[in-house]
CSV table of C-alpha atoms in Angstrom, one decimal:
chain,number,residue,atom,x,y,z
A,1,GLN,CA,-32.6,-45.2,-43.6
A,2,VAL,CA,-30.8,-42.5,-41.6
A,3,GLU,CA,-32.4,-40.5,-38.8
A,4,LEU,CA,-32.2,-36.8,-39.4
A,5,VAL,CA,-33.3,-34.0,-37.2
A,6,GLU,CA,-33.1,-30.4,-38.5
A,7,SER,CA,-32.8,-27.3,-36.2
A,8,GLY,CA,-32.2,-23.6,-36.6
A,9,GLY,CA,-35.4,-22.5,-38.2
A,10,GLY,CA,-37.4,-19.5,-37.0
A,11,LEU,CA,-38.7,-16.1,-37.8
A,12,VAL,CA,-36.4,-13.6,-39.5
A,13,GLN,CA,-36.9,-10.2,-41.2
A,14,ALA,CA,-36.3,-9.8,-44.9
A,15,GLY,CA,-32.6,-9.3,-45.6
A,16,GLY,CA,-31.6,-11.3,-42.6
A,17,SER,CA,-29.7,-14.6,-42.3
A,18,LEU,CA,-30.3,-18.0,-40.8
A,19,ARG,CA,-28.2,-21.1,-40.3
A,20,LEU,CA,-29.9,-24.5,-40.3
A,21,SER,CA,-28.2,-27.6,-38.9
A,22,CYS,CA,-28.6,-31.3,-39.4
A,23,PRO,CA,-26.6,-33.7,-37.3
A,24,ALA,CA,-25.6,-37.1,-38.7
A,25,SER,CA,-23.1,-39.9,-37.9
A,26,GLY,CA,-19.6,-39.7,-39.2
A,27,ARG,CA,-20.2,-42.7,-41.4
A,28,ILE,CA,-23.1,-41.0,-43.0
A,29,LEU,CA,-21.3,-37.7,-43.6
A,30,ASN,CA,-18.3,-39.5,-45.1
A,31,THR,CA,-20.3,-41.7,-47.5
A,32,TYR,CA,-23.7,-40.1,-48.2
A,33,THR,CA,-24.7,-37.1,-50.2
A,34,MET,CA,-26.6,-34.7,-47.9
A,35,GLY,CA,-29.1,-32.3,-49.3
A,36,TRP,CA,-31.5,-29.5,-48.2
A,37,PHE,CA,-34.9,-29.1,-49.7
A,38,ARG,CA,-37.8,-26.7,-48.9
A,39,GLN,CA,-41.5,-26.9,-49.3
A,40,ALA,CA,-43.8,-23.9,-49.1
A,41,PRO,CA,-47.6,-24.4,-48.4
A,42,GLY,CA,-49.4,-25.7,-51.4
A,43,LYS,CA,-46.2,-26.1,-53.4
A,44,GLU,CA,-43.9,-29.0,-54.3
A,45,ARG,CA,-40.7,-29.8,-52.4
A,46,VAL,CA,-37.8,-28.1,-54.2
A,47,PHE,CA,-34.0,-28.6,-54.1
A,48,VAL,CA,-31.9,-26.0,-52.2
A,49,ALA,CA,-28.4,-27.5,-51.9
A,50,ALA,CA,-26.4,-30.7,-51.7
A,51,ILE,CA,-22.9,-31.8,-50.7
A,52,THR,CA,-21.2,-35.1,-51.3
A,53,GLY,CA,-19.8,-37.3,-48.6
A,54,ARG,CA,-16.2,-36.3,-49.4
A,55,GLY,CA,-17.3,-32.6,-49.2
A,56,ASP,CA,-15.6,-31.8,-52.5
A,57,ASP,CA,-18.6,-31.4,-54.6
A,58,HIS,CA,-21.5,-29.0,-54.0
A,59,ASP,CA,-24.7,-28.2,-55.9
A,60,TYR,CA,-26.7,-25.0,-55.2
A,61,ALA,CA,-30.1,-23.8,-56.4
A,62,ASP,CA,-29.4,-20.3,-55.1
A,63,SER,CA,-26.3,-18.2,-54.7
A,64,ARG,CA,-27.6,-16.9,-51.3
A,65,VAL,CA,-27.0,-20.3,-49.6
A,66,THR,CA,-23.9,-22.2,-48.6
A,67,MET,CA,-23.9,-25.8,-47.4
A,68,THR,CA,-21.0,-27.1,-45.3
A,69,THR,CA,-20.1,-30.3,-43.5
A,70,ASP,CA,-18.4,-30.1,-40.1
A,71,LYS,CA,-17.2,-33.6,-39.6
A,72,ALA,CA,-15.8,-32.8,-36.2
A,73,LYS,CA,-19.2,-31.8,-35.0
A,74,LYS,CA,-20.9,-34.4,-37.3
A,75,THR,CA,-23.3,-31.8,-38.7
A,76,VAL,CA,-24.2,-30.4,-42.0
A,77,THR,CA,-25.3,-26.8,-42.1
A,78,LEU,CA,-27.2,-24.5,-44.5
A,79,GLN,CA,-26.3,-20.9,-44.2
A,80,MET,CA,-28.9,-18.6,-45.8
A,81,THR,CA,-28.4,-14.9,-46.4
A,82,SER,CA,-30.4,-12.0,-47.8
A,83,LEU,CA,-33.6,-13.9,-47.0
A,84,ARG,CA,-36.8,-12.9,-48.7
A,85,PRO,CA,-40.5,-13.5,-47.8
A,86,GLU,CA,-40.7,-16.0,-50.7
A,87,ASP,CA,-38.0,-18.1,-48.9
A,88,THR,CA,-40.7,-18.9,-46.3
A,89,ALA,CA,-41.0,-22.7,-46.2
A,90,VAL,CA,-40.4,-25.8,-44.2
A,91,TYR,CA,-36.8,-26.8,-44.8
A,92,TYR,CA,-35.8,-30.5,-44.9
A,93,CYS,CA,-32.5,-32.3,-44.5
A,94,ALA,CA,-32.1,-35.4,-46.5
A,95,ALA,CA,-29.5,-38.1,-47.3
A,96,THR,CA,-28.9,-40.4,-50.2
A,97,GLY,CA,-26.3,-43.0,-51.1
A,98,ALA,CA,-26.9,-42.3,-54.8
A,99,GLY,CA,-24.3,-39.6,-55.3
A,100,ARG,CA,-24.7,-35.9,-55.8
A,101,THR,CA,-28.3,-35.2,-57.0
A,102,SER,CA,-30.9,-32.5,-56.8
A,103,GLN,CA,-33.8,-34.9,-57.3
A,104,ALA,CA,-35.9,-35.3,-54.2
A,105,GLN,CA,-37.0,-38.9,-55.3
A,106,SER,CA,-33.3,-40.0,-55.1
A,107,TYR,CA,-33.1,-39.2,-51.3
A,108,ASP,CA,-34.3,-42.0,-49.1
A,109,SER,CA,-33.9,-40.4,-45.6
A,110,TRP,CA,-35.6,-37.2,-44.5
A,111,GLY,CA,-35.9,-35.2,-41.4
A,112,GLN,CA,-39.1,-33.8,-40.1
A,113,GLY,CA,-38.4,-30.3,-41.3
A,114,THR,CA,-37.8,-27.0,-39.6
A,115,GLN,CA,-40.0,-23.9,-40.3
A,116,VAL,CA,-38.4,-20.8,-41.7
A,117,THR,CA,-40.5,-17.7,-41.9
A,118,VAL,CA,-39.3,-14.5,-43.4
A,119,SER,CA,-41.3,-11.4,-42.7
A,120,SER,CA,-41.4,-8.4,-45.0
């Protein structure tokens, strides 16, 4: 398993933006698919975005998010714009060696999550 630690969450007004970060080793970023998921209270964990190790294939659940890999900084980021109160959730960074996938059960490494709260 891979150790992942998310950062960048916080309180933002509706319509605002946030950038979440998740550092990982160069080996992981080059070979694993990295994903972002979110989980609101009382709801299931849902897919947000994923990027393959080569960085040439993305998958997004929402057009308001962009996921990038900065291999120089050894970090994946999730840029979120036009945030809405319903985006309030704990956001998780995850890694899988299984290739590009939006299925949470395919990811075997997870961070502890970072809280994003969007006020109306």
